[in-house]
């Protein structure tokens, strides 16, 4: 596709259930980020994948959160035993170093997660 | 670790007034980027600054990168209702390092 896609666009789940959020970055982009944004708030960094390097997981708020990136492309963010405070919009972004230049991040439309 | 602070958190202006948001990094940056997020939307890239003291303009928007490459500003002249949204700065302190976002400045414009 032409841009970053995320699925589902909306997810409503019950407290204690696990959820998986998917991100399809722009083809060829080596960098992929996950952010969380609560209503009216800024972007909370979660995790960063860059090529084949070990991911930077320093933003994950607890061990209930994990993410993987298979084959350097699609990424899945998993939240186990969801809590109400996990409710937020989860944004994915990708970018490419492209010849040594620090290129812009392209954001997906986000997944709105609601935990009841 | 690297931190990026952004002020003000929120600004409400009358249409036609100017607006400025400021960004400060705890470390020297290799580049800084600015993004705009419209209400209900996702952040969209506006511009990137790389050189010390660099100034770039996009119509009514003026972006500056400080001489020490630790701060930046975005100035909007004669705001319009279409400028409403949240403006984020984001800096990187080295090649391959992750981009770190400021908390954003929410701009509201009264017509």
GROMACS .gro file of C-alpha atoms in nm:
model
  227
    1UNK     CA    1   0.000   0.000   0.000
    2UNK     CA    2   0.088   0.364  -0.023
    3UNK     CA    3   0.104   0.431   0.350
    4UNK     CA    4   0.129   0.273   0.692
    5UNK     CA    5  -0.174   0.064   0.775
    6UNK     CA    6  -0.293  -0.056   1.112
    7UNK     CA    7  -0.556  -0.305   1.215
    8UNK     CA    8  -0.801  -0.317   1.367
    9UNK     CA    9  -0.901   0.049   1.359
   10UNK     CA   10  -1.105   0.000   1.675
   11UNK     CA   11  -1.088  -0.268   1.940
   12UNK     CA   12  -1.313  -0.305   2.240
   13UNK     CA   13  -1.215  -0.572   2.488
   14UNK     CA   14  -1.288  -0.681   2.839
   15UNK     CA   15  -1.047  -0.630   3.122
   16UNK     CA   16  -0.811  -0.925   3.154
   17UNK     CA   17  -0.823  -1.029   2.789
   18UNK     CA   18  -0.523  -1.026   2.556
   19UNK     CA   19  -0.516  -0.811   2.242
   20UNK     CA   20  -0.298  -0.799   1.933
   21UNK     CA   21  -0.252  -0.486   1.727
   22UNK     CA   22  -0.101  -0.503   1.383
   23UNK     CA   23   0.108  -0.257   1.185
   24UNK     CA   24   0.203  -0.281   0.818
   25UNK     CA   25   0.479  -0.028   0.750
   26UNK     CA   26   0.565   0.126   0.419
   27UNK     CA   27   0.755  -0.127   0.209
   28UNK     CA   28   1.129  -0.089   0.247
   29UNK     CA   29   1.116   0.118   0.564
   30UNK     CA   30   1.368  -0.020   0.811
   31UNK     CA   31   1.259   0.174   1.118
   32UNK     CA   32   0.929   0.111   1.296
   33UNK     CA   33   0.794   0.276   1.611
   34UNK     CA   34   0.498   0.212   1.836
   35UNK     CA   35   0.346   0.496   2.037
   36UNK     CA   36   0.054   0.525   2.271
   37UNK     CA   37  -0.162   0.839   2.287
   38UNK     CA   38  -0.424   0.892   2.552
   39UNK     CA   39  -0.703   1.142   2.487
   40UNK     CA   40  -0.564   1.493   2.456
   41UNK     CA   41  -0.216   1.381   2.548
   42UNK     CA   42   0.120   1.356   2.373
   43UNK     CA   43   0.291   1.059   2.213
   44UNK     CA   44   0.421   0.804   2.460
   45UNK     CA   45   0.706   0.605   2.305
   46UNK     CA   46   0.669   0.230   2.347
   47UNK     CA   47   0.919   0.044   2.128
   48UNK     CA   48   1.153   0.104   1.833
   49UNK     CA   49   1.275  -0.144   1.572
   50UNK     CA   50   1.566  -0.051   1.344
   51UNK     CA   51   1.665  -0.301   1.080
   52UNK     CA   52   1.816  -0.615   1.228
   53UNK     CA   53   1.927  -0.446   1.550
   54UNK     CA   54   1.785  -0.545   1.886
   55UNK     CA   55   1.468  -0.341   1.947
   56UNK     CA   56   1.466  -0.053   2.194
   57UNK     CA   57   1.199  -0.164   2.442
   58UNK     CA   58   1.267   0.110   2.696
   59UNK     CA   59   0.920   0.261   2.660
   60UNK     CA   60   0.713  -0.047   2.730
   61UNK     CA   61   0.515   0.034   3.047
   62UNK     CA   62   0.504  -0.318   3.188
   63UNK     CA   63   0.583  -0.680   3.107
   64UNK     CA   64   0.225  -0.719   2.985
   65UNK     CA   65   0.335  -0.533   2.671
   66UNK     CA   66   0.545  -0.695   2.401
   67UNK     CA   67   0.606  -0.644   2.032
   68UNK     CA   68   0.768  -0.829   1.751
   69UNK     CA   69   0.857  -0.753   1.395
   70UNK     CA   70   0.866  -1.047   1.161
   71UNK     CA   71   1.090  -1.045   0.857
   72UNK     CA   72   1.169  -0.678   0.906
   73UNK     CA   73   0.822  -0.578   0.795
   74UNK     CA   74   0.492  -0.635   0.976
   75UNK     CA   75   0.486  -0.568   1.348
   76UNK     CA   76   0.248  -0.690   1.616
   77UNK     CA   77   0.200  -0.523   1.953
   78UNK     CA   78   0.055  -0.757   2.212
   79UNK     CA   79  -0.101  -0.649   2.538
   80UNK     CA   80  -0.170  -0.929   2.783
   81UNK     CA   81  -0.429  -0.918   3.063
   82UNK     CA   82  -0.551  -0.575   2.952
   83UNK     CA   83  -0.635  -0.313   3.213
   84UNK     CA   84  -0.863  -0.011   3.182
   85UNK     CA   85  -0.562   0.222   3.187
   86UNK     CA   86  -0.444   0.058   2.864
   87UNK     CA   87  -0.730   0.234   2.682
   88UNK     CA   88  -0.573   0.471   2.428
   89UNK     CA   89  -0.492   0.512   2.061
   90UNK     CA   90  -0.193   0.303   1.958
   91UNK     CA   91   0.000   0.458   1.672
   92UNK     CA   92   0.258   0.295   1.452
   93UNK     CA   93   0.508   0.488   1.241
   94UNK     CA   94   0.777   0.385   0.996
   95UNK     CA   95   1.071   0.560   0.835
   96UNK     CA   96   1.376   0.484   0.629
   97UNK     CA   97   1.733   0.609   0.680
   98UNK     CA   98   1.751   0.639   0.303
   99UNK     CA   99   2.111   0.708   0.208
  100UNK     CA  100   2.215   0.855   0.541
  101UNK     CA  101   1.938   1.113   0.556
  102UNK     CA  102   1.713   1.123   0.860
  103UNK     CA  103   1.378   1.088   0.695
  104UNK     CA  104   1.036   1.171   0.826
  105UNK     CA  105   0.813   0.931   1.012
  106UNK     CA  106   0.496   0.821   0.841
  107UNK     CA  107   0.219   0.746   1.086
  108UNK     CA  108  -0.061   0.498   1.049
  109UNK     CA  109  -0.419   0.590   1.138
  110UNK     CA  110  -0.391   0.419   1.474
  111UNK     CA  111  -0.589   0.157   1.664
  112UNK     CA  112  -0.830   0.288   1.925
  113UNK     CA  113  -0.830   0.041   2.213
  114UNK     CA  114  -1.106   0.049   2.472
  115UNK     CA  115  -1.084  -0.179   2.774
  116UNK     CA  116  -1.412  -0.218   2.957
  117UNK     CA  117   1.848   0.937   2.821
  118UNK     CA  118   1.761   1.206   2.575
  119UNK     CA  119   1.466   1.426   2.672
  120UNK     CA  120   1.274   1.678   2.462
  121UNK     CA  121   1.071   1.943   2.640
  122UNK     CA  122   0.810   2.153   2.465
  123UNK     CA  123   0.627   2.465   2.581
  124UNK     CA  124   0.364   2.587   2.614
  125UNK     CA  125   0.139   2.288   2.670
  126UNK     CA  126  -0.163   2.473   2.542
  127UNK     CA  127  -0.236   2.804   2.372
  128UNK     CA  128  -0.565   2.964   2.278
  129UNK     CA  129  -0.532   3.262   2.040
  130UNK     CA  130  -0.762   3.495   1.853
  131UNK     CA  131  -0.763   3.443   1.479
  132UNK     CA  132  -0.501   3.670   1.327
  133UNK     CA  133  -0.271   3.661   1.628
  134UNK     CA  134   0.072   3.503   1.613
  135UNK     CA  135   0.168   3.178   1.785
  136UNK     CA  136   0.500   3.027   1.889
  137UNK     CA  137   0.592   2.690   2.038
  138UNK     CA  138   0.937   2.613   2.175
  139UNK     CA  139   1.131   2.291   2.195
  140UNK     CA  140   1.440   2.218   2.410
  141UNK     CA  141   1.653   1.906   2.416
  142UNK     CA  142   1.869   1.777   2.697
  143UNK     CA  143   2.130   1.671   2.440
  144UNK     CA  144   2.269   1.813   2.117
  145UNK     CA  145   2.056   1.704   1.825
  146UNK     CA  146   2.162   1.586   1.482
  147UNK     CA  147   1.828   1.702   1.346
  148UNK     CA  148   1.485   1.812   1.457
  149UNK     CA  149   1.151   1.750   1.295
  150UNK     CA  150   0.811   1.913   1.341
  151UNK     CA  151   0.475   1.740   1.308
  152UNK     CA  152   0.114   1.857   1.314
  153UNK     CA  153  -0.175   1.648   1.441
  154UNK     CA  154  -0.524   1.768   1.357
  155UNK     CA  155  -0.801   1.681   1.604
  156UNK     CA  156  -0.896   1.317   1.547
  157UNK     CA  157  -0.605   1.261   1.311
  158UNK     CA  158  -0.253   1.127   1.327
  159UNK     CA  159   0.072   1.327   1.326
  160UNK     CA  160   0.185   1.447   0.986
  161UNK     CA  161   0.539   1.558   0.906
  162UNK     CA  162   0.589   1.930   0.845
  163UNK     CA  163   0.962   1.989   0.817
  164UNK     CA  164   1.311   1.881   0.918
  165UNK     CA  165   1.598   2.107   1.027
  166UNK     CA  166   1.955   1.982   1.022
  167UNK     CA  167   2.199   2.273   1.027
  168UNK     CA  168   2.295   2.491   1.321
  169UNK     CA  169   2.101   2.820   1.308
  170UNK     CA  170   1.886   2.699   1.021
  171UNK     CA  171   1.564   2.885   0.942
  172UNK     CA  172   1.298   2.750   0.710
  173UNK     CA  173   0.965   2.896   0.607
  174UNK     CA  174   0.646   2.739   0.484
  175UNK     CA  175   0.398   3.015   0.401
  176UNK     CA  176   0.299   3.155   0.743
  177UNK     CA  177   0.510   2.903   0.937
  178UNK     CA  178   0.871   2.978   1.034
  179UNK     CA  179   1.093   2.708   1.183
  180UNK     CA  180   1.424   2.774   1.357
  181UNK     CA  181   1.702   2.549   1.482
  182UNK     CA  182   1.925   2.694   1.751
  183UNK     CA  183   2.295   2.760   1.705
  184UNK     CA  184   2.380   2.494   1.963
  185UNK     CA  185   2.136   2.249   1.802
  186UNK     CA  186   1.959   2.197   2.134
  187UNK     CA  187   1.649   2.406   2.077
  188UNK     CA  188   1.399   2.490   1.810
  189UNK     CA  189   1.088   2.696   1.757
  190UNK     CA  190   0.785   2.707   1.533
  191UNK     CA  191   0.621   3.044   1.475
  192UNK     CA  192   0.289   3.091   1.298
  193UNK     CA  193   0.207   3.440   1.172
  194UNK     CA  194  -0.155   3.555   1.165
  195UNK     CA  195  -0.313   3.229   1.275
  196UNK     CA  196  -0.615   3.089   1.096
  197UNK     CA  197  -0.875   2.838   1.213
  198UNK     CA  198  -0.709   2.579   0.987
  199UNK     CA  199  -0.399   2.597   1.209
  200UNK     CA  200  -0.585   2.428   1.494
  201UNK     CA  201  -0.417   2.111   1.618
  202UNK     CA  202  -0.127   1.981   1.819
  203UNK     CA  203   0.226   2.064   1.711
  204UNK     CA  204   0.502   1.823   1.807
  205UNK     CA  205   0.876   1.861   1.780
  206UNK     CA  206   1.091   1.549   1.760
  207UNK     CA  207   1.468   1.523   1.785
  208UNK     CA  208   1.733   1.262   1.721
  209UNK     CA  209   2.075   1.280   1.886
  210UNK     CA  210   2.263   1.050   1.656
  211UNK     CA  211   2.239   0.842   1.343
  212UNK     CA  212   2.029   0.535   1.398
  213UNK     CA  213   1.905   0.659   1.734
  214UNK     CA  214   1.535   0.678   1.792
  215UNK     CA  215   1.338   0.996   1.734
  216UNK     CA  216   1.220   1.146   2.064
  217UNK     CA  217   0.901   1.351   2.064
  218UNK     CA  218   0.814   1.649   2.279
  219UNK     CA  219   0.481   1.648   2.461
  220UNK     CA  220   0.324   1.876   2.201
  221UNK     CA  221   0.156   2.216   2.207
  222UNK     CA  222  -0.219   2.224   2.157
  223UNK     CA  223  -0.326   2.528   1.954
  224UNK     CA  224  -0.685   2.654   1.954
  225UNK     CA  225  -0.788   2.949   1.739
  226UNK     CA  226  -1.094   3.163   1.814
  227UNK     CA  227  -1.261   3.311   1.509
   0.00000   0.00000   0.00000
